[in-house]
Short mmCIF file of C-alpha atoms in Angstrom, two decimals:
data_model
loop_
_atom_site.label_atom_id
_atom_site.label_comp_id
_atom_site.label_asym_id
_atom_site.label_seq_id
_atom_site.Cartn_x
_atom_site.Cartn_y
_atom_site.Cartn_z
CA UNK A 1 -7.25 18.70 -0.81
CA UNK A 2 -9.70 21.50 0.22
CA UNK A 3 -13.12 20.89 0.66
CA UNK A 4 -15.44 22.28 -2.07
CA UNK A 5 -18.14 24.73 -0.75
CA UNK A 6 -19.88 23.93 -4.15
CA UNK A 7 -23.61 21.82 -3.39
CA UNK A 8 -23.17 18.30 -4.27
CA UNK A 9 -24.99 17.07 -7.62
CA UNK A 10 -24.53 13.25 -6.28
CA UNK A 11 -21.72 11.27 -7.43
CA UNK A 12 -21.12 12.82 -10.63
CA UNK A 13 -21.85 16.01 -12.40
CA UNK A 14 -24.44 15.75 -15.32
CA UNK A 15 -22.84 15.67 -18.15
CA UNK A 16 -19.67 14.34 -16.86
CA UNK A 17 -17.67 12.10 -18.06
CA UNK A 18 -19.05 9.05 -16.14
CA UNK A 19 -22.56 8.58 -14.49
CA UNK A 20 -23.15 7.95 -10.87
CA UNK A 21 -23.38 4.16 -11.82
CA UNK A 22 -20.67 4.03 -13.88
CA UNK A 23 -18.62 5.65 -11.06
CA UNK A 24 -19.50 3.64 -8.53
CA UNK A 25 -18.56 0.77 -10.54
CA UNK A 26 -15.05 2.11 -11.04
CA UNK A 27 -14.13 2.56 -7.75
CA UNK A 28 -16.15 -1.19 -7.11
CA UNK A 29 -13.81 -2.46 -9.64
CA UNK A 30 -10.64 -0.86 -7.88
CA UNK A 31 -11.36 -2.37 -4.71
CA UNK A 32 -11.95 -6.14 -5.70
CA UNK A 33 -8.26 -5.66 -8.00
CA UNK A 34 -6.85 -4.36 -4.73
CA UNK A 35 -8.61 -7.69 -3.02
CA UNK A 36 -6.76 -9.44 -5.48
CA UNK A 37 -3.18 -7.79 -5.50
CA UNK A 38 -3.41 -8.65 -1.69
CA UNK A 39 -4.24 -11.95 -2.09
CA UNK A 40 -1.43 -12.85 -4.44
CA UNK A 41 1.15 -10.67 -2.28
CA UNK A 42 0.60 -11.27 1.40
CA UNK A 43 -0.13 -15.09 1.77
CA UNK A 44 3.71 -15.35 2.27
CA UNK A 45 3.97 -12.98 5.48
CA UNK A 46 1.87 -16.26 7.28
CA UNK A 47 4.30 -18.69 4.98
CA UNK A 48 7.43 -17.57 5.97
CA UNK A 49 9.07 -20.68 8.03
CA UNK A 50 7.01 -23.33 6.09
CA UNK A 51 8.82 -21.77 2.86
CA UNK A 52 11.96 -21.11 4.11
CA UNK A 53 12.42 -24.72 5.10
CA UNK A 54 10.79 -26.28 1.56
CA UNK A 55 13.66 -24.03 0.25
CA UNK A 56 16.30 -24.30 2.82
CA UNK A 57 16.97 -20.42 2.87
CA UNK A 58 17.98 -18.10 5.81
CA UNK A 59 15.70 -14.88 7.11
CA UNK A 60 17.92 -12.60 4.92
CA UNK A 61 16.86 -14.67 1.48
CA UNK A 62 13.32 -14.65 2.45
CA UNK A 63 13.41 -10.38 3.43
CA UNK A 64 14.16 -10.55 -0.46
CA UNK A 65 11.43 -12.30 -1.23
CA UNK A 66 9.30 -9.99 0.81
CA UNK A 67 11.00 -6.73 0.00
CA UNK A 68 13.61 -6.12 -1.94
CA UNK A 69 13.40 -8.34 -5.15
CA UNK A 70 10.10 -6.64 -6.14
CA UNK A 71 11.56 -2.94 -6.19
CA UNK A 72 12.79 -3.05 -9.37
CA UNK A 73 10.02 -4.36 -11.32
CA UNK A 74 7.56 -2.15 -8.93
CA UNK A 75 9.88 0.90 -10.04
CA UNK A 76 9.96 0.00 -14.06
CA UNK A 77 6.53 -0.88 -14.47
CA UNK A 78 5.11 2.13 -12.01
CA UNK A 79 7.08 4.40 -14.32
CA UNK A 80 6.00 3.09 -17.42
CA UNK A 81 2.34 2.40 -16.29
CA UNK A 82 2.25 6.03 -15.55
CA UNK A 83 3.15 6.70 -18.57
CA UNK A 84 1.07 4.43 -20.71
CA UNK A 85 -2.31 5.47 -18.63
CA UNK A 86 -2.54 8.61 -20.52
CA UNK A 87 -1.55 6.67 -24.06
CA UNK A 88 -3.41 3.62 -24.01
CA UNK A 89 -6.66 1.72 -22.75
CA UNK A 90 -6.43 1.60 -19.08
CA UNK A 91 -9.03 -1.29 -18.93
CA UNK A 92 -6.44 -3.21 -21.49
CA UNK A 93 -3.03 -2.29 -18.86
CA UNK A 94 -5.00 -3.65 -15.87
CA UNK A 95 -6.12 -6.85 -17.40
CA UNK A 96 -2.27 -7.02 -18.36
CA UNK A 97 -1.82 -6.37 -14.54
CA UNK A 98 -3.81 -8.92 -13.23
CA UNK A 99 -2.86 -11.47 -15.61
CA UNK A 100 1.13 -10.90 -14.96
CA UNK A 101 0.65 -10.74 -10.40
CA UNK A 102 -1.51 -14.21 -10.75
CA UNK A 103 1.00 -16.29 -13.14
CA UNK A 104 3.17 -14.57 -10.75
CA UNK A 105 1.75 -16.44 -7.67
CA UNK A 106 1.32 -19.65 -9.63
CA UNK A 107 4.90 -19.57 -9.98
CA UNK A 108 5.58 -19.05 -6.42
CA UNK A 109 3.02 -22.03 -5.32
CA UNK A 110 5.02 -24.56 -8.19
CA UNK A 111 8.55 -23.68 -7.27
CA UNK A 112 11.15 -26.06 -6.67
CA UNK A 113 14.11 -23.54 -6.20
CA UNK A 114 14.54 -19.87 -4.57
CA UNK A 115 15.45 -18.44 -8.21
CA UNK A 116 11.84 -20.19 -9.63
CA UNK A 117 10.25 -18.26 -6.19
CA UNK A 118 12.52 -15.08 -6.94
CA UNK A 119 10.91 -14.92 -10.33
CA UNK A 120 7.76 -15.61 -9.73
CA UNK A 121 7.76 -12.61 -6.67
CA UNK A 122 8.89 -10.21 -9.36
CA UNK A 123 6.12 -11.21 -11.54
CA UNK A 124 3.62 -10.38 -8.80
CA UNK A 125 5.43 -6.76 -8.53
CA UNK A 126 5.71 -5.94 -11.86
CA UNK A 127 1.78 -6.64 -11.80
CA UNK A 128 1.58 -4.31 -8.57
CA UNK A 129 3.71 -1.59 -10.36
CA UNK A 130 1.03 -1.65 -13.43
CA UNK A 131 -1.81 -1.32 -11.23
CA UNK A 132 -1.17 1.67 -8.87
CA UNK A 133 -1.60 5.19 -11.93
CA UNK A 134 -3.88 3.23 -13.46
CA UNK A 135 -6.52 2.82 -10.09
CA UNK A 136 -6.03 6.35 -9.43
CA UNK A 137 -6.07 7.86 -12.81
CA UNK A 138 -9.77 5.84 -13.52
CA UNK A 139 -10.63 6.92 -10.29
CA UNK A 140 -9.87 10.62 -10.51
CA UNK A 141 -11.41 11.01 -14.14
CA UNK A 142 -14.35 8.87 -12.71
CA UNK A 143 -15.57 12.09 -10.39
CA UNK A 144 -16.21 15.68 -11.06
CA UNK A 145 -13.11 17.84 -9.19
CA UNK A 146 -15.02 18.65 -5.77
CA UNK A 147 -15.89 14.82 -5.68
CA UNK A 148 -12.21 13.73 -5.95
CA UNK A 149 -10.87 13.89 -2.81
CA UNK A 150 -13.67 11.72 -1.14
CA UNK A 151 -13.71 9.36 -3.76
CA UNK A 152 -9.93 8.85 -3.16
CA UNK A 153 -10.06 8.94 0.82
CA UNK A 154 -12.23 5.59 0.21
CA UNK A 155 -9.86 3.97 -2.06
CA UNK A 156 -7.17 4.88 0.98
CA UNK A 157 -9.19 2.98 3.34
CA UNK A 158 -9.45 0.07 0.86
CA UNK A 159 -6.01 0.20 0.77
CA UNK A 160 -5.58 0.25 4.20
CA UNK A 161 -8.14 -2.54 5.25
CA UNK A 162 -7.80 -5.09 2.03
CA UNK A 163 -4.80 -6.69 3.68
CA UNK A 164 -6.47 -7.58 7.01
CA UNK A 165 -9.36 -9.74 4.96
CA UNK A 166 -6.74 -11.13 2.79
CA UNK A 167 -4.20 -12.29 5.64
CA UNK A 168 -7.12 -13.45 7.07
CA UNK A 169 -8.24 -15.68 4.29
CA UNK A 170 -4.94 -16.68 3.68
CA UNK A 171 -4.47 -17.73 7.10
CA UNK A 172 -7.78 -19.97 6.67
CA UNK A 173 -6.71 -21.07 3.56
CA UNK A 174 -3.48 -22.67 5.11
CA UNK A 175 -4.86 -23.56 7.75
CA UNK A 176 -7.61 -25.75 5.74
CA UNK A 177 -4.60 -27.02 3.57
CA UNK A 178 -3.02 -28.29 6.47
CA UNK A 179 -5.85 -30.38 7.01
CA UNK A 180 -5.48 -31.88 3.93
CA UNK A 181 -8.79 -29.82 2.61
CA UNK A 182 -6.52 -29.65 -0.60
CA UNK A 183 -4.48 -32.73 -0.66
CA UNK A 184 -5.79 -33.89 -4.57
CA UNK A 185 -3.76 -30.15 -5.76
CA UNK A 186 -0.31 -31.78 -4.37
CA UNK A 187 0.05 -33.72 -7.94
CA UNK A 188 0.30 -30.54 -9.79
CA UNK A 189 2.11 -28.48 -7.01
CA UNK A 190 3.60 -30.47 -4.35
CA UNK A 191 2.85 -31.90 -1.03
CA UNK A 192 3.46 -28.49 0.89
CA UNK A 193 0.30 -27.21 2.57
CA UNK A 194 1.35 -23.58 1.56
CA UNK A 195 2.09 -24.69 -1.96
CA UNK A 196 -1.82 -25.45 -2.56
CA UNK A 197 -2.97 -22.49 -0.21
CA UNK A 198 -0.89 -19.89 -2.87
CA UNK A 199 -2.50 -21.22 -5.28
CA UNK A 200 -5.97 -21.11 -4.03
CA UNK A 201 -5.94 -17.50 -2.68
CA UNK A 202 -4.84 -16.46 -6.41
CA UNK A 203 -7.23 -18.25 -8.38
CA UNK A 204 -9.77 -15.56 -7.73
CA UNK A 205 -7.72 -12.83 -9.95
CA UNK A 206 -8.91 -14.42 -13.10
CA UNK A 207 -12.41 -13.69 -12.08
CA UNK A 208 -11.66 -10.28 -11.12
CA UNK A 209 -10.59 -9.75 -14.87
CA UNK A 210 -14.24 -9.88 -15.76
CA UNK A 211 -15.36 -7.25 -13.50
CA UNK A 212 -12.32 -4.86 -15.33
CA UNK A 213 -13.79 -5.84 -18.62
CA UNK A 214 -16.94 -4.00 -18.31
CA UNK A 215 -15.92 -0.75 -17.07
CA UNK A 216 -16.19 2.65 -18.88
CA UNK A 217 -12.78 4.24 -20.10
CA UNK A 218 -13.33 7.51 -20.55
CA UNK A 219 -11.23 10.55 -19.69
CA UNK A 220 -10.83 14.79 -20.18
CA UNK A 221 -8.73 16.75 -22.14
CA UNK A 222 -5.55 17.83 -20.68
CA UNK A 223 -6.62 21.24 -21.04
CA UNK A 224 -10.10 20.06 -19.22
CA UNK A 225 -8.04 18.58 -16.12
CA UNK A 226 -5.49 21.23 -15.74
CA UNK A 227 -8.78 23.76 -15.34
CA UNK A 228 -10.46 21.29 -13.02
CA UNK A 229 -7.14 21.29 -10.89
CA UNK A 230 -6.84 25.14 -10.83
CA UNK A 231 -3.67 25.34 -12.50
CA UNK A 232 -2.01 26.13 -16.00
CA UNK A 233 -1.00 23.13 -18.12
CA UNK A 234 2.48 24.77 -17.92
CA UNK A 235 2.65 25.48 -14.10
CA UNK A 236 6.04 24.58 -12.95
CA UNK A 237 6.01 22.15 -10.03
CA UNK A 238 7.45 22.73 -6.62
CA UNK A 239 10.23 20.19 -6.82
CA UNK A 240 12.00 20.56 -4.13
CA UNK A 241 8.97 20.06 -2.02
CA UNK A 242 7.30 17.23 -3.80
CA UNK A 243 10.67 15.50 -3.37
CA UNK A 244 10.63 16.12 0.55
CA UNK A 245 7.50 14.76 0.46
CA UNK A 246 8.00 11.55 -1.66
CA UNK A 247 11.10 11.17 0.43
CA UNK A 248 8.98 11.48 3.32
CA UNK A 249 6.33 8.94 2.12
CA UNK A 250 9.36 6.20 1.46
CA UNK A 251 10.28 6.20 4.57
CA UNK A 252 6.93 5.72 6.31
CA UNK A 253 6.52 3.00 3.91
CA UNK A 254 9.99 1.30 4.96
CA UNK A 255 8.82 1.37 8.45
CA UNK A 256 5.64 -0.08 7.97
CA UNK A 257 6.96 -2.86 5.44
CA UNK A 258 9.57 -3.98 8.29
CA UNK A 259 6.41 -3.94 10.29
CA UNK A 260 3.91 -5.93 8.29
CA UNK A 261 6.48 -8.31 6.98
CA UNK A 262 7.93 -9.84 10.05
CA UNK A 263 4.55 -8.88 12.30
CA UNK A 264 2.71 -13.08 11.81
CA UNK A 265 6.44 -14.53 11.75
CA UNK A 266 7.00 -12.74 15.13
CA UNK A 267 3.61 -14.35 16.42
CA UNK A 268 4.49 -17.44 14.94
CA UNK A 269 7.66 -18.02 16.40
CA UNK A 270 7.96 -16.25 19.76
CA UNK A 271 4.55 -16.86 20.65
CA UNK A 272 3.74 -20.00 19.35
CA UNK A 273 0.66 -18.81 17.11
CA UNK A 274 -0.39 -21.18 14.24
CA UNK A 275 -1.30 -19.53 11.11
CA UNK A 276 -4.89 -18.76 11.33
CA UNK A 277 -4.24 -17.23 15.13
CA UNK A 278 -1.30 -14.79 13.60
CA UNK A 279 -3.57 -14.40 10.13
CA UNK A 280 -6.09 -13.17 12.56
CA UNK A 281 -4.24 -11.06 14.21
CA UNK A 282 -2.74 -9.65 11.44
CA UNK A 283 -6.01 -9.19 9.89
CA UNK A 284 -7.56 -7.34 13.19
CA UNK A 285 -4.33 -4.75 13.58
CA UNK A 286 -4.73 -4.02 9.70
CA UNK A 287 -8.62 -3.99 9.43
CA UNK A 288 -8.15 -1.20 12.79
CA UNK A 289 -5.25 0.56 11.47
CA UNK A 290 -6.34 0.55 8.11
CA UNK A 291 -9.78 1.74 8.52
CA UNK A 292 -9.24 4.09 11.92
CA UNK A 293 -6.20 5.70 10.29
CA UNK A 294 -7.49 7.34 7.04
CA UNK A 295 -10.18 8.34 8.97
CA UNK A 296 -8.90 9.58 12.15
CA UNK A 297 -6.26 11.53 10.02
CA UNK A 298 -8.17 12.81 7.52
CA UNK A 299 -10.70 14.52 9.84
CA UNK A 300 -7.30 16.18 11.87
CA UNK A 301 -5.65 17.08 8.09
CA UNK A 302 -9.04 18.78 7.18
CA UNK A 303 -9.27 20.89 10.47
CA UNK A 304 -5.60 21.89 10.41
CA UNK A 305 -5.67 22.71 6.74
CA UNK A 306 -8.76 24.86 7.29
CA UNK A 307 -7.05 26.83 9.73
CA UNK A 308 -3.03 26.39 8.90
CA UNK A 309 -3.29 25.66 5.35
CA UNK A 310 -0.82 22.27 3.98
CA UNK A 311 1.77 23.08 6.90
CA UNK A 312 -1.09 22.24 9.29
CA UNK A 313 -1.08 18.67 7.74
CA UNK A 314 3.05 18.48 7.40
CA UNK A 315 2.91 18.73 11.30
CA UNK A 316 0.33 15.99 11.71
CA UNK A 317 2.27 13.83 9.70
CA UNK A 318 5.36 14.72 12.26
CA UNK A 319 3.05 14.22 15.51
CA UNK A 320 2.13 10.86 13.95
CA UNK A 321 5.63 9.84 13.03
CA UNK A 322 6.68 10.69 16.18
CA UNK A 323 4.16 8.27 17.98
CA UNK A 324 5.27 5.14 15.99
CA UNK A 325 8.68 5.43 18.13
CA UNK A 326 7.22 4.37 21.99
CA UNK A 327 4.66 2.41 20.04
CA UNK A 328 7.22 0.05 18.49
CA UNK A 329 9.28 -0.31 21.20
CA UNK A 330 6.39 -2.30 23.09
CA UNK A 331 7.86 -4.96 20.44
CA UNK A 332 10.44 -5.90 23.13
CA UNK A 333 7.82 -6.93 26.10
CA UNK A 334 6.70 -10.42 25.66
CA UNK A 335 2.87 -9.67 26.08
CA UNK A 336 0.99 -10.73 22.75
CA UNK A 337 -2.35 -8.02 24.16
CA UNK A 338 0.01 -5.49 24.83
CA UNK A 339 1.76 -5.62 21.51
CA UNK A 340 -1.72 -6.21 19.61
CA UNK A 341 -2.94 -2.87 21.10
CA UNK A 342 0.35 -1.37 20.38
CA UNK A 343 0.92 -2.18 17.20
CA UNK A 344 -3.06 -0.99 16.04
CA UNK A 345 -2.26 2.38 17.28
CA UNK A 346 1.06 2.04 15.21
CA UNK A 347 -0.76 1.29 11.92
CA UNK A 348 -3.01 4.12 12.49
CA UNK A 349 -0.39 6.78 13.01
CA UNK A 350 1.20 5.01 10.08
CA UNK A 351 -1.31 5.38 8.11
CA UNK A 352 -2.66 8.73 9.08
CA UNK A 353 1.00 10.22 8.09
CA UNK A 354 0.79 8.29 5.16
CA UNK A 355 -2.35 9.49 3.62
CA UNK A 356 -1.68 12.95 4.98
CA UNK A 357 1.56 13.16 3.23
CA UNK A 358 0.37 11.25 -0.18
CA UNK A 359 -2.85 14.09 -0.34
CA UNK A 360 -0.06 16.70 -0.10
CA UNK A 361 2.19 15.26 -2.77
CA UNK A 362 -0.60 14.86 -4.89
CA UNK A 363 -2.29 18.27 -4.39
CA UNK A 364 1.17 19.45 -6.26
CA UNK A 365 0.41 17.53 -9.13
CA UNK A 366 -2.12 18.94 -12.22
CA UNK A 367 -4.37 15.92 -12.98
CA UNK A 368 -2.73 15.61 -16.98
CA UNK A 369 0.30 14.70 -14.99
CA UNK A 370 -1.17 13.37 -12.02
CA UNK A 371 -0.62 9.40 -13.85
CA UNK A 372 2.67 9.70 -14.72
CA UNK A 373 3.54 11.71 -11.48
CA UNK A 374 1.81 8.91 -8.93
CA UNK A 375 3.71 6.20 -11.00
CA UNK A 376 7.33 8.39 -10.45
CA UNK A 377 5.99 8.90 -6.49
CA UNK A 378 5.23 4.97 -6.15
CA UNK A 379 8.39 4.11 -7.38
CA UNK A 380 10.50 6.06 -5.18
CA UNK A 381 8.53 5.15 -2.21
CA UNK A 382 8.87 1.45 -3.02
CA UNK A 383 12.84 1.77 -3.49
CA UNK A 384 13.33 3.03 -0.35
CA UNK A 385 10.37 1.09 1.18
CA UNK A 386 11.05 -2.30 0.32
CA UNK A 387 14.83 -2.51 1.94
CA UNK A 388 12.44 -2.34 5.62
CA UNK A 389 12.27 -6.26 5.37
CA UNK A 390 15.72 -6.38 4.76
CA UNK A 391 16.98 -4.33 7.58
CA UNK A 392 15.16 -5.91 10.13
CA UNK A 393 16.71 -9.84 9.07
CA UNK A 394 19.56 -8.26 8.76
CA UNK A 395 19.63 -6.66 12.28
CA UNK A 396 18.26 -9.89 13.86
CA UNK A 397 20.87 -12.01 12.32
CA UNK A 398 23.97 -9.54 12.86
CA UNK A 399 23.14 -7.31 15.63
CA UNK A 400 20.54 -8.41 18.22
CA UNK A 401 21.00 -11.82 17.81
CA UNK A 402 19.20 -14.35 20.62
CA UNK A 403 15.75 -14.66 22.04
CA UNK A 404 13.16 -11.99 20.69
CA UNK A 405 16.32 -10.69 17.96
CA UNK A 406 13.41 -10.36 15.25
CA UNK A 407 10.94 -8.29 17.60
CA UNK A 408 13.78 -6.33 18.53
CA UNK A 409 15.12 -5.88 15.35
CA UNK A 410 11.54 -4.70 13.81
CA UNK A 411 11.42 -2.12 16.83
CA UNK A 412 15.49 -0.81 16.12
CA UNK A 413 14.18 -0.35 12.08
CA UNK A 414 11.05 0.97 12.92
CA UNK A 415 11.92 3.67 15.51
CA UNK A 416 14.83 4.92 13.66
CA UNK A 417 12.93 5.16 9.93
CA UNK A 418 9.93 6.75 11.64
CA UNK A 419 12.43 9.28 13.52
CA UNK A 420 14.07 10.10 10.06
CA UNK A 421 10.50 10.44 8.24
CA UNK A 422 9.37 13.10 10.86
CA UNK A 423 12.26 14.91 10.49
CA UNK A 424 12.32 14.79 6.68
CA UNK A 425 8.30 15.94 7.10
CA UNK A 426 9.71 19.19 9.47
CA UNK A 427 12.07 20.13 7.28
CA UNK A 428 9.43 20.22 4.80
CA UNK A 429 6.90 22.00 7.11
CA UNK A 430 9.29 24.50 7.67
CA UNK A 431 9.29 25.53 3.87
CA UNK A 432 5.73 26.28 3.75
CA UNK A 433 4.31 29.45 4.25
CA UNK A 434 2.00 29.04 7.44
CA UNK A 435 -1.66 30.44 5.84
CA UNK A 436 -5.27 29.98 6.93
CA UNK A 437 -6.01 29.75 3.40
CA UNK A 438 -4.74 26.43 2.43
CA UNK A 439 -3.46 26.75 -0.45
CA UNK A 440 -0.53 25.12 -1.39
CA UNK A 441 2.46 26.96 -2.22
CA UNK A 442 3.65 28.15 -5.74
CA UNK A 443 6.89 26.82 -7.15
CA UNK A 444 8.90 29.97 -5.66
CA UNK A 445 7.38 28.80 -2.57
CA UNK A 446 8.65 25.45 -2.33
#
């Protein structure tokens, strides 16, 4: 997104559609539903042995609890949410949201089988799927055009740093349960220290729905948005690029959801962390990563743009793709520093492509489509992203079997999706015209 040479009026524009206030609160109110997404999701990357022996299931049947059973739901309801963002009250679809992703952890923390857990996981997804237009929709008609691409370069670093406070809290929060800090729950979910823990970290989503029920809906007119975005309601959109670009995005996301799945098992069981060490850790390569990367990257997108226009920040996504492969590969030396450092500098070339890519995807997009097009974007990114978990049990268990299989494993997925993502990213590069102006490119273009 280019940088406006316009003089900043503050937050928002007099007579805009929302005050300064009122848009801080938005974007206040995205944050603490992203807090609590995170806390009903990720508690289970610190769970994984504990749960897999309550259930007696294998590493493959808990990747699908961490992966692959939540694509489907994430796909529906990221199309339809899309969809409905433009139709209906957005403050009504993301009380629906949190509502479904917290009975969906309540589920998880009560169940006696892997079909009860199964269900309850897809619960939390179809949740997740809901949430995703409708935080960047609010957020986008919350700011004045110029004031858009900061205001979404913050949510990107929420994004990015929520999950290290979360695993962190989560791995208190088990950590206190196995103390017995929450023995008197065990009559209504079981003796299980991780049973009470779930349950804990997604109480706080019910309060969360009272911070969502004071917030302004308001929005433009299509005709109003397509004019802020520069571009005719009717503009046709460079497909074939936007899909390079989305395909792109998917597999950056597979790489870093075979990362941040297995990363606290790996900790756990090769290197005999408990769960509030590997929470920690977690939480300090995800608070780095997630904060470092969006920043880091978006300062090197803006000066390439400035002087290469959007092929400037195709080949920083590449470079940064690129650096994930040596990176990951420090997954096979048994030195915990080492691979902390290692994998930090991983999540913020991760990340950095990441962002980079998603700006460019949604730079194609006029904002009366921009809903239903981040919904369609999400949900190819998460069908392709959520089989990383997947590949990586299934590597350790078929193909690098023995000591250190899952730490090899994550490095054999990781280096080969991040070598396919960079590729996928040049072949878009090469498409675009190489300007100073930055423009994207028309639809003949792309």
């Amino acid at each position: 997104m280019q940088r406006s040479t316009e003089p900043s009026q503050g937050l928002a524009l007099p007579g805009g559609l929302y005050s300064r206030r009122q848009a801080l609160a938005v974007v206040a109110a995205m944050v603490l539903v992203t807090i609590g997404l995170n806390l009903a999701t990720l508690p289970m990357n610190l769970m994984v042995d504990p749960i897999r022996k309550t259930l007696g299931i294998s590493d493959v049947q808990i990747s699908l609890l961490l992966g692959a059973v939540g694509a489907v739901p994430f796909v529906v309801t990221s199309l339809v949410g899309g969809w409905l963002t433009a139709r209906m009250s957005r403050r009504l679809l993301l009380i629906v949201a949190i509502a479904t992703w917290t009975l969906g952890a309540a589920l998880c923390a009560t169940a006696r089988s892997y079909e009860t857990f199964l269900a309850g996981r897809a619960l939390i997804h179809v949740g997740a799927g809901l949430k995703m237009p409708v935080a960047m929709t609010w957020i986008n008609d919350a700011f004045p055009p110029e004031q858009r691409g900061r205001a979404v370069g913050a949510f990107f670093v929420i994004l990015g740093t929520a999950p290290s406070l979360c695993v962190a809290l989560s791995g208190m929060a088990q950590r206190a349960a196995e103390g017995g800090a929450f023995a008197s729950w065990s009559a209504f979910v079981g003796p299980e220290p991780w049973r009470a823990a779930t349950l804990v970290l997604a109480a706080p989503g019910l309060l969360i729905l009272l911070a969502v029920l004071g917030l302004p809906d308001r929005r433009g007119t299509p005709a109003t948005a397509a004019q802020g975005a520069g571009v005719a309601k009717t503009a046709a959109l460079p497909l074939g690029l936007l899909v390079t670009l989305t395909t792109a995005a998917a597999l950056i996301i597979l790489v870093d959801g075979a990362n941040l799945a297995w990363m606290a098992t790996v900790f756990t069981r090769d290197y005999g962390y408990d769960a509030q060490q590997a929470g920690f850790t977690f939480g300090l390569v995800t608070l780095l990563a997630g904060s470092l990367g969006p920043l880091i990257g978006g300062w090197l997108a803006d000066t390439l743009y400035r002087r290469h226009g959007a092929v400037g920040r195709v080949w920083l996504a590449v470079a940064a793709c690129l650096c994930c492969v040596p990176l990951l590969a420090v997954y096979v030396v048994k030195a915990p520093v080492w691979l902390t450092l290692a994998l930090t500098l991983n999540g913020i070339c991760t990340v950095a492509a990441l962002a980079t890519t998603y700006i460019n995807a949604q730079a194609l997009l006029p904002d009366h489509l921009r809903g239903l097009g981040t919904g369609m974007i999400s949900a190819a990114t998460a069908i392709v992203g959520s089989a990383g978990p997947t590949l990586v049990a299934l590597s350790s268990e078929q193909l690098l079997s023995g000591p250190m299989a899952l730490a090899r494993s994550i490095a054999l997925v990781g280096a080969c999706g991040s070598l396919l993502a960079a590729a996928v990213l040049a072949v878009g590069a090469l498409r675009l015209p190489r300007t100073g102006s930055g423009g994207m490119p028309s639809s003949r273009s792309a």
